[in-house]
XYZ file of C-alpha atoms in Angstrom:
221
model
C -138.479 142.623 -56.174
C -137.745 146.328 -56.031
C -134.504 147.751 -57.437
C -131.477 147.661 -55.158
C -127.931 148.947 -55.475
C -124.656 148.189 -53.735
C -122.883 151.426 -52.834
C -119.114 151.438 -52.484
C -116.351 154.020 -52.463
C -112.837 154.721 -53.613
C -111.622 154.551 -50.011
C -112.787 154.883 -46.451
C -113.786 158.329 -45.129
C -114.910 159.616 -48.529
C -118.565 160.107 -47.671
C -120.250 156.799 -48.534
C -122.822 157.090 -45.767
C -123.446 160.753 -46.541
C -124.122 159.926 -50.201
C -126.229 156.901 -49.239
C -128.385 159.209 -47.121
C -128.513 161.836 -49.876
C -129.657 159.232 -52.420
C -132.330 158.017 -50.002
C -133.562 161.616 -49.642
C -133.477 161.933 -53.454
C -135.662 158.851 -53.718
C -138.078 160.299 -51.186
C -138.283 163.551 -53.136
C -139.020 161.441 -56.232
C -141.956 159.839 -54.428
C -140.319 156.487 -53.718
C -140.342 154.418 -50.551
C -136.626 153.989 -49.904
C -134.484 152.312 -47.284
C -130.769 151.950 -46.752
C -128.884 148.994 -45.317
C -125.464 148.997 -43.683
C -124.907 145.247 -43.291
C -121.501 145.557 -41.621
C -120.516 148.413 -39.317
C -117.653 148.958 -36.902
C -117.498 151.540 -34.132
C -120.238 152.104 -31.565
C -121.031 154.688 -28.910
C -121.846 154.112 -25.243
C -125.354 152.975 -26.168
C -124.013 150.408 -28.635
C -125.139 152.402 -31.664
C -123.192 153.095 -34.840
C -123.365 156.625 -36.278
C -123.566 155.468 -39.913
C -126.379 153.022 -39.194
C -128.375 155.651 -37.314
C -127.874 158.209 -40.103
C -129.124 155.718 -42.691
C -132.133 154.810 -40.552
C -132.992 158.489 -40.216
C -132.696 159.108 -43.968
C -134.895 156.123 -44.887
C -138.636 156.635 -45.186
C -139.345 152.931 -44.614
C -138.879 151.779 -41.035
C -137.270 148.376 -40.626
C -135.827 146.613 -37.578
C -132.233 147.587 -36.867
C -131.222 143.918 -37.248
C -132.327 144.003 -40.892
C -130.585 147.290 -41.585
C -127.396 146.221 -39.808
C -126.915 142.462 -39.255
C -123.294 142.826 -38.114
C -122.148 145.609 -35.774
C -118.821 145.620 -33.960
C -117.746 147.847 -31.075
C -114.204 148.913 -32.080
C -113.790 151.228 -35.075
C -111.298 148.992 -36.863
C -111.181 146.967 -40.081
C -114.173 144.588 -40.123
C -112.174 141.370 -40.447
C -110.154 142.346 -37.376
C -113.266 143.367 -35.413
C -115.046 140.139 -36.356
C -112.063 137.976 -35.385
C -111.748 139.740 -32.035
C -115.468 139.206 -31.386
C -115.305 135.566 -32.437
C -117.881 136.221 -35.149
C -117.927 134.936 -38.717
C -119.489 137.364 -41.200
C -121.873 135.228 -43.235
C -123.465 136.422 -46.471
C -126.725 134.527 -45.931
C -128.162 136.861 -43.253
C -127.127 139.899 -45.290
C -128.823 138.559 -48.408
C -131.941 137.760 -46.367
C -131.975 141.334 -45.016
C -131.648 142.723 -48.529
C -134.492 140.547 -49.804
C -136.724 141.560 -46.890
C -136.016 145.246 -47.511
C -136.733 144.930 -51.234
C -140.165 143.504 -50.447
C -141.107 146.581 -48.409
C -139.500 149.455 -50.327
C -139.383 150.787 -53.887
C -135.609 151.277 -53.674
C -132.907 149.764 -51.484
C -129.317 150.987 -51.151
C -126.860 148.574 -49.535
C -123.786 150.416 -48.324
C -120.536 148.494 -48.141
C -117.809 149.020 -45.574
C -114.541 150.764 -46.422
C -113.398 150.410 -50.021
C -114.552 147.789 -52.523
C -111.947 145.129 -51.691
C -111.808 145.440 -47.896
C -111.406 141.962 -46.333
C -114.245 140.596 -44.213
C -112.363 137.437 -43.236
C -109.299 135.501 -44.296
C -111.144 134.243 -47.359
C -113.785 136.830 -48.303
C -114.007 140.544 -48.983
C -116.568 143.269 -49.546
C -116.174 142.579 -53.258
C -117.273 138.988 -52.639
C -120.304 140.299 -50.764
C -121.241 142.500 -53.719
C -120.975 139.488 -56.025
C -123.050 137.376 -53.653
C -125.803 139.996 -53.606
C -125.533 140.404 -57.375
C -126.529 144.063 -57.310
C -125.501 146.866 -59.678
C -122.960 149.160 -58.038
C -122.903 152.874 -57.305
C -119.379 154.227 -56.792
C -118.708 157.244 -54.582
C -115.539 159.034 -55.647
C -114.007 161.184 -52.930
C -112.726 164.133 -54.941
C -109.165 164.745 -53.800
C -105.645 164.315 -55.135
C -105.223 160.701 -56.275
C -108.920 160.058 -56.841
C -108.585 159.274 -60.554
C -106.348 156.271 -59.917
C -108.520 155.070 -57.037
C -111.691 155.450 -59.094
C -110.360 153.649 -62.153
C -108.929 150.771 -60.113
C -112.213 150.378 -58.241
C -114.262 150.476 -61.446
C -111.937 147.859 -62.934
C -112.372 145.632 -59.868
C -116.162 145.978 -60.070
C -116.417 145.076 -63.754
C -113.844 142.274 -63.425
C -116.273 140.537 -61.076
C -119.083 140.690 -63.587
C -120.955 143.448 -61.780
C -122.568 146.423 -63.472
C -121.326 149.893 -62.521
C -124.675 151.689 -62.545
C -123.302 155.150 -61.866
C -120.904 157.225 -59.821
C -121.051 160.273 -57.591
C -118.366 162.935 -57.304
C -118.263 163.921 -53.625
C -116.153 167.030 -53.070
C -114.520 166.068 -49.785
C -111.558 168.413 -50.354
C -112.880 171.904 -51.109
C -109.344 173.059 -51.919
C -108.653 170.340 -54.487
C -106.473 171.726 -57.252
C -107.838 171.485 -60.822
C -111.158 170.088 -59.637
C -112.990 170.652 -62.929
C -110.211 169.038 -64.948
C -110.177 165.991 -62.678
C -113.952 165.738 -62.892
C -113.860 165.897 -66.680
C -111.209 163.177 -66.810
C -113.313 160.896 -64.630
C -116.381 161.536 -66.784
C -114.378 160.491 -69.826
C -112.765 157.389 -68.334
C -115.356 155.894 -65.977
C -117.708 153.513 -67.838
C -120.887 154.722 -66.138
C -123.041 157.855 -65.888
C -122.298 160.618 -63.412
C -125.200 160.747 -60.933
C -124.201 164.094 -59.495
C -121.511 166.372 -58.102
C -122.015 167.050 -54.406
C -120.335 170.209 -53.099
C -118.369 170.299 -49.869
C -120.664 170.759 -46.867
C -123.908 171.433 -48.742
C -126.545 173.456 -46.931
C -129.080 171.134 -45.366
C -126.638 168.245 -45.028
C -127.579 164.998 -46.756
C -131.097 166.272 -47.419
C -129.671 169.333 -49.144
C -127.221 167.180 -51.082
C -130.163 165.317 -52.640
C -130.750 168.322 -54.895
C -127.423 167.629 -56.622
C -128.163 163.961 -57.314
C -130.258 161.747 -59.542
C -130.993 158.060 -59.176
C -129.584 155.525 -61.647
C -131.774 155.392 -64.725
C -133.485 158.697 -63.895
């Protein structure tokens, strides 16, 4: 099957979906058929649609049914284990794995975006980390560049490797344009993270996620 990656982040609200979309655009510019999946999403509009899911669908150049791209979607914008419990739904890994396999058969590259940070609970027993292990995919880590990001990045990388997963690369996403000592923090992360830097995305790049693709490379490229 085609290559696939599990994309996670150092926290919530650090630009995972934006970077997922940018990487999908990068793949398209590289001549690849690429699609993104957001297996678990929380927060919908009046039409029952989730902004992240719709952004990923728009950035993909392979059209798949929404149910494959997003098997689990909850109305309230709250932690997924809380949303699932309130909806009386159990988040099962089987349908997510089936969606990933189906996508890999139709695209050259698949990016599976997690929800929240790497260890966010999905139920009383399982977490996003368990989902990543179940899928068995190499991981791309999005580091939201702001004060405290070094600790968050190193802890997340440690959690990824402790589960036997490969950290395929990381992206520095400049979510705080006023971050003090940005270059020094970036250099420290390059030294300490055990994976290649796939790109440094500036704050609010011209052209949005499509414009951000110019600052990125795909793992192994």
